Each structure stands twice: as C-alpha cells, then as structure tokens.
Amino acid sequence: EMMTVASPAYVLPALLLVPIIYALPIACINAELSSAIPIEGGAVSWVTEAFGRNIGSHATYWTWVSYLVDSSLYPQFAAAYLVTANGLNPILRPIFAMIIISGIAVAKLGGLQLMVNISTILTILSVVPSLIFIAFSLPSANPDLFNDDSGETNWNHLITWILWLYNGVYSMSSVVNEVNNPGQAYMTATLCLLALDVIFVNFLPLFLSLSIDPDRSNYTPGHFALVGGKIAGGWLTVLLTITSQISQIGLYISASIACDRYFSIFLFPPKHESSSIFHRIFPLENKFLFSRDNSGVCRFIVFFNSIITLILVWIPIRYILGMTMAVASVNVIFLVSAFLYLKVNRPDLPRTWKLFGGIYGAIIFTLPCIVLSLLNIFGGFIWEDDDTVFWKFAPKVIFLICIVLFGLIVHLIHYLFSDHHHNHHNH
C-alpha cells in the first residue's frame, strides 16, 4: 500500500536511507544502554532511570499503546491477503482477522516462550518464497524506476509507512535482561536483521515487483502474490499468498508479545512491584487470571489486550497506521532524550559498548530520529495546506490528545496510590 502514496523515485531510496538514519541510531542507543543498564523493560526502564518513575510510567504506557494498536495491523493484512487471493467480499476481512486474534490468544495461554519459538519459525519460513520471487524476477529489474517521480506524493504518509517498516528495532530492547553480553549481542543481531530486512524483505521485492508491474494503483495487500504469478505461474501466487499470511501471523505474535510485556511492566513496574497500581486497586486472588509465567505476563493481560485488538481490527488500516506511528514517534523521542541525558549525567555507568563521538557525536547521530519522529507527528500540517487538512488528520490528533489526557490520569493515580502520598496524608 505504500506505493499508493508516493512514486518509486522517493519510495525506493527511502527504503535504503531510513534504516541508516533512523533504525541504526535506535539500535546503537539500545546497544549502549543495554550494556550499561541490562534490566527488564529495556527502553522504558532507561527512561525511568533518566527521568524518574512518573515519566517512566508514562513512557511505558505510550509504548504499550503503540504496540497494542500496531499489533492489530498484522491480522488485518493476513486477512486482506486471503480475501484478495480468493476474490472474497471485503467485509470478511475484519472477521477473518478476529479469528486469527482469537486463535493466537488461546495459544498464548500455553506460555509466551512457545509463541516466541513459533513466531521465529514462521518468520524464517516466510522469507524463502521472497527469495524465490527475487530469483525469478531479477532479469526484469528496471533501474529507470529510480527516476520515476510521476504522480502525487503524500510525504506525511510516506514517512509514516517507512518508519513503520523499521519500528521493530525499538521493541528488541524489551528482552535485554535475558541476553548475555547484551551490548555486543544486540548490535550484532540488529545489524544482521536490518541487512536481511532491508535487502530481501523490503527493497528488492518491491523494486522487482514494480519493474514487472509499474501501475501503483494495483498495490493493495495481496498484489505482490499476483505479480509472482505473472513471472513464475500460479504455484508462486499460491506460495506467496500462504507465506504472506504466515509472515503476518508471525509478526502479530511478536508484536502482541511485546505489547503484553510492556503492559505487564506498566502494571508491575520492576523494583516497585509491591506498590504497583495494579496491586493497589485490584485483588489478585484469582490465580488463573493473575498468576504470571517466567516472562512476567499473566492471563489477564493476554485477555485484555486481545479484546481491545478485536475491536481495533474494525478501524481502517490507514487510521491504525497513523495512530501507532504517532505514538511510536513519541516513544523514540523519549528514548533518545533518556540516552542523551544518561550520557551526560551518568558517565559512570559501565558501558561495554559505546556509540562513537561522545555526547556531540551522539547528538548528531540521533538528530535524524528526532526530526523524522516530529515530521511523522506534525507532517500533515506542514505539507498539506488545504482547508480540509485538519479533518484528514483529526483521528491522529484526537488520539494523541486522548493519550496525553490518559497520561495525566496515570500520573494522578500513581501519586494518589503512592506510599509518599499516604505517609504525607497520615502525617
């Protein structure tokens, strides 16, 4: 769908550039801070370390919302591939998506580690057909696409789509406490995954697909499989359709696990579990709902997140994408700010992996992350000046306002249920 908002002359270079100026700096931040503060929660725990528990709780909440909304996209894409390939009524898309979500929710009750293993296997299997597609379509490569700037370009939507493709780098820090030598291990794994993702999952398949079918209006979910059928026959269409669904299900599992973990951290903050909001407000006598596995996630969290996701799949994809990346951009700003703060104010932390250039190098290297994040949030008001611009972006703005208001409520609840407030009141 990204091709419907911009021409190849902008999309193709962006697929190669954004991983370097956006995803790589986030990976370097995670590598340095994971070596210095290897605790559960990763990014949100580092924000807490830098700015205190109240700001940290807000960052955790925003991260949870980001992955909650994001996770609802993948069942929609999987269902869209199924609907497109079989010529079914589009109204069935959210229904199929709800079936996927319900099935995964039941499976997750068996433990998150099992789902992590399944997600990894599904992701590996989904790459193979893309490699087959690349091999068959390489002779059709058309370098002239880099000069094709025909049609209108919606810069705000293009930035949103490109950032979304590489947003997963942020969530990898959530398991930093489970890795030996996390700084070096994180950097090595991220570089390998980014290279594979950029070349074999995003850039080459899209570049070659456009070389075969340059009509941008055709690029809806499921069209990639149809292009595969043009070059190799119906068997590749079937294979790409099946593996596309498998891939989206695997991505949904990964996103939903990250969502569950961040919500668990929000309810049961590390180092503050006995005084968490959840323990203060809710009785935890129901062991079926509230007993937690080794990952710290209880069944209540799985049920709660799954129910909200079942509702979100009825919202159009373009709104969901705008909402999730608006919140994700705020999370990136939190992370970069915490990184720079700790670099200046906590030089004593034992960093076994460091970003080059000291504080000034860090500022220059991470500046594109801040700029792209701000453009993603406010870009619609910069690039579109017609009278309807507010209404085009009203859902994103309203969503952000609601998140800010809820953040203030969270702050108030933390204060009202804190030990400091109770001691002060009793005194």
Coordinates of C-alpha atoms in Angstrom, one line a residue:
E1 CA 0.0 0.0 0.0
M2 CA 3.0 2.3 0.4
M3 CA 3.2 2.7 -3.4
T4 CA -0.2 4.4 -3.4
V5 CA 1.1 7.4 -1.5
A6 CA 4.5 8.1 -3.3
S7 CA 6.4 7.5 -6.5
P8 CA 9.2 4.9 -6.9
A9 CA 11.8 7.8 -7.1
Y10 CA 11.0 8.6 -3.5
V11 CA 10.0 5.2 -2.0
L12 CA 13.0 3.1 -3.2
P13 CA 15.7 5.5 -1.9
A14 CA 13.8 5.9 1.3
L15 CA 13.8 2.1 1.9
L16 CA 17.6 2.2 1.8
L17 CA 18.2 5.5 3.6
V18 CA 15.8 5.4 6.6
P19 CA 17.3 2.2 8.1
I20 CA 20.6 4.1 8.3
I21 CA 19.4 7.4 9.7
Y22 CA 16.5 6.1 11.8
A23 CA 16.7 2.4 12.7
L24 CA 20.5 2.2 13.1
P25 CA 20.7 5.1 15.6
I26 CA 18.0 3.4 17.7
A27 CA 19.9 0.2 17.5
C28 CA 23.1 1.9 18.7
I29 CA 21.2 3.5 21.6
N30 CA 19.8 0.2 22.6
A31 CA 23.2 -1.5 22.4
E32 CA 24.9 1.1 24.6
L33 CA 22.2 1.4 27.2
S34 CA 21.6 -2.4 27.3
S35 CA 25.3 -2.8 28.2
A36 CA 25.1 -0.1 30.9
I37 CA 21.6 -0.9 32.3
P38 CA 20.6 -4.5 31.4
I39 CA 17.3 -4.6 33.2
E40 CA 13.8 -5.8 32.3
G41 CA 11.8 -3.4 30.0
G42 CA 14.8 -2.0 28.1
A43 CA 13.8 1.4 26.7
V44 CA 11.1 2.2 29.2
S45 CA 13.3 1.2 32.1
W46 CA 16.0 3.5 30.7
V47 CA 13.5 6.4 30.5
T48 CA 12.6 5.6 34.2
E49 CA 16.3 5.6 35.1
A50 CA 16.8 9.0 33.5
F51 CA 13.7 10.9 34.4
G52 CA 12.1 9.1 37.3
R53 CA 9.2 6.7 37.9
N54 CA 6.4 9.0 36.9
I55 CA 7.8 9.9 33.5
G56 CA 8.8 6.2 33.1
S57 CA 5.3 5.1 33.8
H58 CA 4.0 7.4 31.0
A59 CA 6.7 6.1 28.6
T60 CA 5.7 2.5 29.4
Y61 CA 2.0 3.4 28.8
W62 CA 2.7 5.0 25.5
T63 CA 4.9 2.1 24.4
W64 CA 2.1 -0.4 25.3
V65 CA -0.5 1.6 23.4
S66 CA 1.9 1.8 20.4
Y67 CA 2.3 -2.0 20.2
L68 CA -1.3 -2.6 21.1
V69 CA -2.5 -0.6 18.1
D70 CA 0.3 -1.8 15.9
S71 CA -0.5 -5.5 16.6
S72 CA -4.0 -5.0 15.2
L73 CA -2.5 -4.3 11.7
Y74 CA -1.0 -7.8 11.1
P75 CA -4.2 -9.8 11.4
Q76 CA -5.8 -7.3 9.0
F77 CA -3.0 -7.7 6.5
A78 CA -3.2 -11.5 6.8
A79 CA -7.0 -11.4 6.3
A80 CA -6.6 -9.0 3.3
Y81 CA -4.2 -11.4 1.5
L82 CA -6.8 -14.2 2.0
V83 CA -9.7 -12.0 0.7
T84 CA -7.7 -10.7 -2.3
A85 CA -6.4 -14.1 -3.4
N86 CA -9.8 -15.7 -3.3
G87 CA -11.9 -12.7 -4.6
L88 CA -14.0 -12.6 -1.4
N89 CA -16.2 -9.9 0.0
P90 CA -14.0 -7.2 1.8
I91 CA -16.4 -7.2 4.7
L92 CA -15.0 -10.6 5.6
R93 CA -11.5 -9.1 6.3
P94 CA -12.2 -8.0 9.9
I95 CA -14.0 -11.2 10.6
F96 CA -11.0 -13.3 9.5
A97 CA -8.7 -11.0 11.5
M98 CA -10.8 -11.7 14.6
I99 CA -10.5 -15.4 14.1
I100 CA -6.7 -15.1 13.9
I101 CA -6.5 -12.9 17.0
S102 CA -8.7 -15.3 19.0
G103 CA -6.7 -18.3 17.9
I104 CA -3.4 -16.7 18.9
A105 CA -4.9 -15.6 22.2
V106 CA -5.8 -19.1 23.1
A107 CA -2.4 -20.4 22.0
K108 CA -0.6 -17.7 24.2
L109 CA -2.2 -19.2 27.3
G110 CA 0.2 -22.1 26.9
G111 CA 3.1 -19.7 27.6
L112 CA 4.9 -16.9 25.8
Q113 CA 8.1 -18.9 25.2
L114 CA 6.3 -21.4 23.0
M115 CA 4.8 -18.4 21.0
V116 CA 8.3 -16.8 20.6
N117 CA 9.6 -20.1 19.1
I118 CA 6.6 -20.3 16.8
S119 CA 7.0 -16.7 15.7
T120 CA 10.7 -17.3 14.9
I121 CA 9.9 -20.4 12.8
L122 CA 7.1 -18.6 10.9
T123 CA 9.3 -15.6 10.1
I124 CA 12.1 -17.9 8.7
L125 CA 9.6 -19.8 6.6
S126 CA 8.1 -16.6 5.2
V127 CA 11.5 -15.4 3.8
V128 CA 12.0 -18.4 1.5
P129 CA 9.3 -17.5 -1.1
S130 CA 10.6 -13.9 -1.2
L131 CA 14.0 -15.3 -2.2
I132 CA 12.3 -17.4 -4.9
F133 CA 10.4 -14.4 -6.2
I134 CA 13.7 -12.4 -6.3
A135 CA 15.5 -15.1 -8.2
F136 CA 12.7 -15.3 -10.9
S137 CA 12.3 -11.6 -11.3
L138 CA 15.9 -10.3 -11.3
P139 CA 16.1 -10.4 -15.1
S140 CA 13.2 -7.9 -15.2
A141 CA 14.9 -5.3 -13.0
N142 CA 14.4 -1.8 -14.3
P143 CA 16.8 0.8 -12.8
D144 CA 14.8 3.6 -14.5
L145 CA 12.3 3.3 -11.6
F146 CA 14.7 5.5 -9.6
N147 CA 13.9 8.3 -11.9
D148 CA 10.1 7.7 -12.0
D149 CA 8.6 10.6 -10.0
S150 CA 5.3 10.5 -11.7
G151 CA 2.1 11.0 -9.7
E152 CA 1.4 12.8 -6.5
T153 CA 3.5 12.1 -3.3
N154 CA 2.0 12.4 0.2
W155 CA 5.1 13.0 2.2
N156 CA 3.4 12.5 5.6
H157 CA 2.0 9.1 4.7
L158 CA 5.3 8.1 3.1
I159 CA 7.2 8.9 6.3
T160 CA 4.7 7.0 8.3
W161 CA 4.9 3.9 6.2
I162 CA 8.7 3.9 6.0
L163 CA 9.2 4.4 9.8
W164 CA 6.6 1.7 10.5
L165 CA 8.7 -0.8 8.4
Y166 CA 11.6 -0.4 10.8
N167 CA 9.8 0.3 14.0
G168 CA 10.5 -3.2 15.3
V169 CA 14.1 -2.2 16.3
Y170 CA 12.7 -0.3 19.3
S171 CA 10.9 -3.4 20.8
M172 CA 14.0 -5.6 20.7
S173 CA 15.3 -3.9 23.9
S174 CA 12.4 -5.4 25.9
V175 CA 14.3 -8.7 26.4
V176 CA 17.7 -7.2 27.1
N177 CA 17.8 -8.7 30.6
E178 CA 17.7 -12.2 29.1
V179 CA 20.8 -11.8 26.9
N180 CA 24.5 -12.4 27.8
N181 CA 26.8 -9.5 26.9
P182 CA 23.7 -7.6 25.7
G183 CA 25.5 -4.6 24.1
Q184 CA 27.6 -6.6 21.5
A185 CA 24.9 -9.3 21.1
Y186 CA 22.2 -6.7 20.5
M187 CA 24.3 -4.8 17.9
T188 CA 25.3 -7.9 16.0
A189 CA 21.8 -9.3 15.9
T190 CA 20.3 -5.9 14.9
L191 CA 22.8 -5.3 12.0
C192 CA 22.2 -8.8 10.6
L193 CA 18.4 -8.5 10.8
L194 CA 18.4 -5.0 9.4
A195 CA 20.5 -6.0 6.4
L196 CA 18.2 -9.0 5.7
D197 CA 15.1 -7.0 6.2
V198 CA 16.2 -4.0 4.0
I199 CA 17.5 -6.1 1.1
F200 CA 15.5 -9.3 0.9
V201 CA 12.2 -8.3 2.6
N202 CA 11.6 -4.7 1.7
F203 CA 13.8 -3.2 -1.1
L204 CA 14.4 -5.9 -3.6
P205 CA 10.9 -7.5 -3.6
L206 CA 9.3 -4.1 -4.1
F207 CA 11.8 -2.9 -6.7
L208 CA 11.4 -6.0 -8.7
S209 CA 7.7 -6.1 -8.4
L210 CA 7.5 -2.5 -9.7
S211 CA 9.7 -3.5 -12.6
I212 CA 7.2 -6.1 -13.6
D213 CA 4.0 -4.1 -12.8
P214 CA 4.7 -0.3 -12.5
D215 CA 1.0 0.6 -12.1
R216 CA 1.0 2.0 -8.5
S217 CA -2.8 1.8 -8.2
N218 CA -2.6 -2.0 -8.2
Y219 CA -0.6 -2.2 -5.0
T220 CA -3.0 -3.3 -2.4
P221 CA -2.5 -6.2 0.1
G222 CA -2.1 -9.4 -1.8
H223 CA -1.0 -7.9 -5.1
F224 CA 2.6 -9.0 -4.6
A225 CA 1.5 -12.6 -4.9
L226 CA -0.3 -11.9 -8.2
V227 CA 2.9 -10.3 -9.6
G228 CA 4.7 -13.5 -8.6
G229 CA 2.2 -15.5 -10.6
K230 CA 3.0 -13.4 -13.7
I231 CA 6.6 -14.4 -13.7
A232 CA 6.5 -18.0 -12.5
G233 CA 3.0 -19.3 -12.7
G234 CA 0.1 -19.9 -10.3
W235 CA 2.1 -22.0 -8.0
L236 CA 4.2 -19.0 -6.8
T237 CA 1.0 -17.0 -6.3
V238 CA -0.3 -19.7 -4.0
L239 CA 3.0 -20.0 -2.2
L240 CA 3.4 -16.2 -1.7
T241 CA -0.2 -15.9 -0.5
I242 CA 0.2 -18.6 2.1
T243 CA 3.5 -17.4 3.3
S244 CA 2.4 -13.8 3.4
Q245 CA -0.3 -14.8 5.8
I246 CA 2.1 -16.9 7.8
S247 CA 4.5 -13.9 7.9
Q248 CA 1.8 -11.6 9.1
I249 CA 0.7 -14.1 11.8
G250 CA 4.3 -14.4 12.9
L251 CA 4.6 -10.6 13.1
Y252 CA 1.4 -10.4 15.0
I253 CA 2.7 -12.9 17.6
S254 CA 5.9 -10.8 18.0
A255 CA 4.0 -7.5 18.3
S256 CA 1.4 -8.9 20.7
I257 CA 4.1 -10.5 22.9
A258 CA 5.9 -7.1 23.1
C259 CA 2.5 -5.5 23.9
D260 CA 1.9 -8.0 26.7
R261 CA 5.3 -7.5 28.2
Y262 CA 5.1 -3.7 28.2
F263 CA 1.6 -3.8 29.7
S264 CA 2.9 -6.2 32.4
I265 CA 5.7 -3.7 33.1
F266 CA 3.2 -0.9 33.3
L267 CA 1.1 -2.9 35.8
F268 CA 4.0 -4.4 37.7
P269 CA 6.9 -1.9 37.5
P270 CA 10.4 -3.5 38.1
K271 CA 11.7 -2.7 41.5
H272 CA 8.3 -1.3 42.5
E273 CA 6.1 -4.4 42.1
S274 CA 4.7 -4.4 45.7
S275 CA 3.4 -0.8 45.3
S276 CA 2.2 -1.0 41.7
I277 CA -1.1 0.5 40.7
F278 CA -2.5 -3.0 39.9
H279 CA -1.7 -4.3 43.4
R280 CA -3.2 -1.3 45.0
I281 CA -6.6 -1.3 43.1
F282 CA -7.3 -4.9 42.1
P283 CA -7.5 -8.1 44.3
L284 CA -5.1 -10.7 42.9
E285 CA -6.8 -13.8 44.4
N286 CA -7.7 -15.4 41.1
K287 CA -4.6 -17.4 40.3
F288 CA -5.9 -18.4 36.8
L289 CA -6.1 -14.8 35.7
F290 CA -3.2 -13.2 37.7
S291 CA -0.5 -15.8 38.1
R292 CA 2.4 -14.9 35.9
D293 CA 4.8 -17.1 33.8
N294 CA 8.6 -16.7 33.6
S295 CA 8.1 -13.7 31.2
G296 CA 6.1 -11.8 33.8
V297 CA 2.8 -11.9 31.8
C298 CA -0.5 -13.1 33.3
R299 CA -3.6 -14.4 31.5
F300 CA -5.5 -11.2 32.4
I301 CA -3.1 -9.2 30.3
V302 CA -3.4 -11.6 27.3
F303 CA -7.2 -11.4 27.5
F304 CA -7.3 -7.7 28.0
N305 CA -5.0 -6.9 25.1
S306 CA -6.7 -9.4 22.8
I307 CA -10.2 -7.9 23.4
I308 CA -9.0 -4.4 22.5
T309 CA -7.3 -5.8 19.4
L310 CA -10.5 -7.5 18.4
I311 CA -12.2 -4.0 18.4
L312 CA -9.3 -2.3 16.6
V313 CA -9.4 -4.5 13.5
W314 CA -12.7 -2.8 12.5
I315 CA -10.9 0.5 12.1
P316 CA -9.4 1.2 8.6
I317 CA -5.7 0.4 8.2
R318 CA -4.7 4.0 7.3
Y319 CA -6.0 5.3 10.6
I320 CA -4.5 2.5 12.7
L321 CA -1.1 3.0 11.0
G322 CA -1.2 6.8 11.6
M323 CA -2.1 6.3 15.3
T324 CA 0.5 3.6 16.0
M325 CA 3.3 5.6 14.4
A326 CA 2.3 8.9 16.1
V327 CA 2.6 7.2 19.5
A328 CA 5.8 5.3 18.4
S329 CA 7.4 8.6 17.4
V330 CA 6.8 9.9 20.9
N331 CA 8.4 6.7 22.3
V332 CA 11.5 7.3 20.1
I333 CA 11.8 10.9 21.4
F334 CA 11.6 9.6 25.0
L335 CA 14.3 7.0 24.2
V336 CA 16.7 9.5 22.5
S337 CA 16.2 12.0 25.3
A338 CA 16.9 9.4 28.0
F339 CA 20.0 8.3 26.1
L340 CA 21.5 11.8 25.9
Y341 CA 20.6 12.6 29.5
L342 CA 22.3 9.5 30.8
K343 CA 25.3 10.0 28.6
V344 CA 25.8 13.5 30.1
N345 CA 24.7 12.9 33.7
R346 CA 25.7 9.2 34.3
P347 CA 29.1 8.8 32.7
D348 CA 29.9 6.4 35.5
L349 CA 27.7 3.6 34.1
P350 CA 29.7 0.6 32.9
R351 CA 29.2 0.8 29.2
T352 CA 30.9 -2.1 27.5
W353 CA 29.6 -0.9 24.1
K354 CA 29.7 2.8 23.3
L355 CA 28.4 5.0 20.4
F356 CA 31.3 6.9 18.9
G357 CA 32.0 10.6 19.2
G358 CA 31.0 11.3 22.8
I359 CA 28.0 13.5 23.5
Y360 CA 28.4 15.7 20.4
G361 CA 28.6 12.6 18.1
A362 CA 25.6 11.2 19.9
I363 CA 23.5 14.3 19.3
I364 CA 24.5 14.5 15.6
F365 CA 23.9 10.8 15.1
T366 CA 20.4 10.7 16.7
L367 CA 19.2 14.0 15.4
P368 CA 17.5 12.4 12.3
C369 CA 15.5 10.2 14.6
I370 CA 14.1 13.3 16.4
V371 CA 13.4 15.1 13.1
L372 CA 11.7 12.2 11.4
S373 CA 9.6 11.5 14.5
L374 CA 8.4 15.1 14.7
L375 CA 7.7 15.2 11.0
N376 CA 5.7 12.0 11.4
I377 CA 3.5 13.6 14.1
F378 CA 3.1 17.0 12.6
G379 CA 4.0 16.5 8.9
G380 CA 0.4 16.6 7.7
F381 CA 0.1 20.2 8.8
I382 CA 3.4 21.1 7.0
W383 CA 2.8 19.6 3.6
E384 CA -0.9 20.0 3.1
D385 CA -2.4 23.5 3.3
D386 CA -5.9 23.0 2.0
D387 CA -9.0 23.7 4.2
T388 CA -9.6 20.0 5.0
V389 CA -6.2 19.2 6.4
F390 CA -7.5 19.2 10.0
W391 CA -10.2 16.7 9.2
K392 CA -7.7 14.5 7.3
F393 CA -5.5 14.2 10.4
A394 CA -8.1 14.7 13.1
P395 CA -8.1 11.0 14.1
K396 CA -4.4 11.1 14.8
V397 CA -4.6 14.4 16.7
I398 CA -7.6 13.3 18.7
F399 CA -5.9 10.0 19.5
L400 CA -2.8 11.9 20.7
I401 CA -4.9 14.2 22.8
C402 CA -6.6 11.3 24.5
I403 CA -3.3 9.6 25.2
V404 CA -1.9 12.8 26.8
L405 CA -5.0 13.1 28.9
F406 CA -4.8 9.5 30.0
G407 CA -1.1 10.0 30.8
L408 CA -2.1 12.8 33.2
I409 CA -4.7 10.5 34.8
V410 CA -1.9 7.8 35.2
H411 CA 0.3 10.4 36.8
L412 CA -2.5 11.3 39.3
I413 CA -3.2 7.6 40.1
H414 CA 0.5 7.0 40.7
Y415 CA 0.5 10.0 43.1
L416 CA -2.7 9.1 44.9
F417 CA -1.7 5.4 45.5
S418 CA 2.0 6.1 46.2
D419 CA 3.5 5.4 49.6
H420 CA 4.7 9.0 49.8
H421 CA 1.2 10.4 49.4
H422 CA -0.2 8.0 52.0
N423 CA 2.5 8.8 54.5
H424 CA 2.1 12.6 53.9
H425 CA -1.7 12.2 54.4
N426 CA -1.4 10.2 57.6
H427 CA 1.1 12.7 59.0

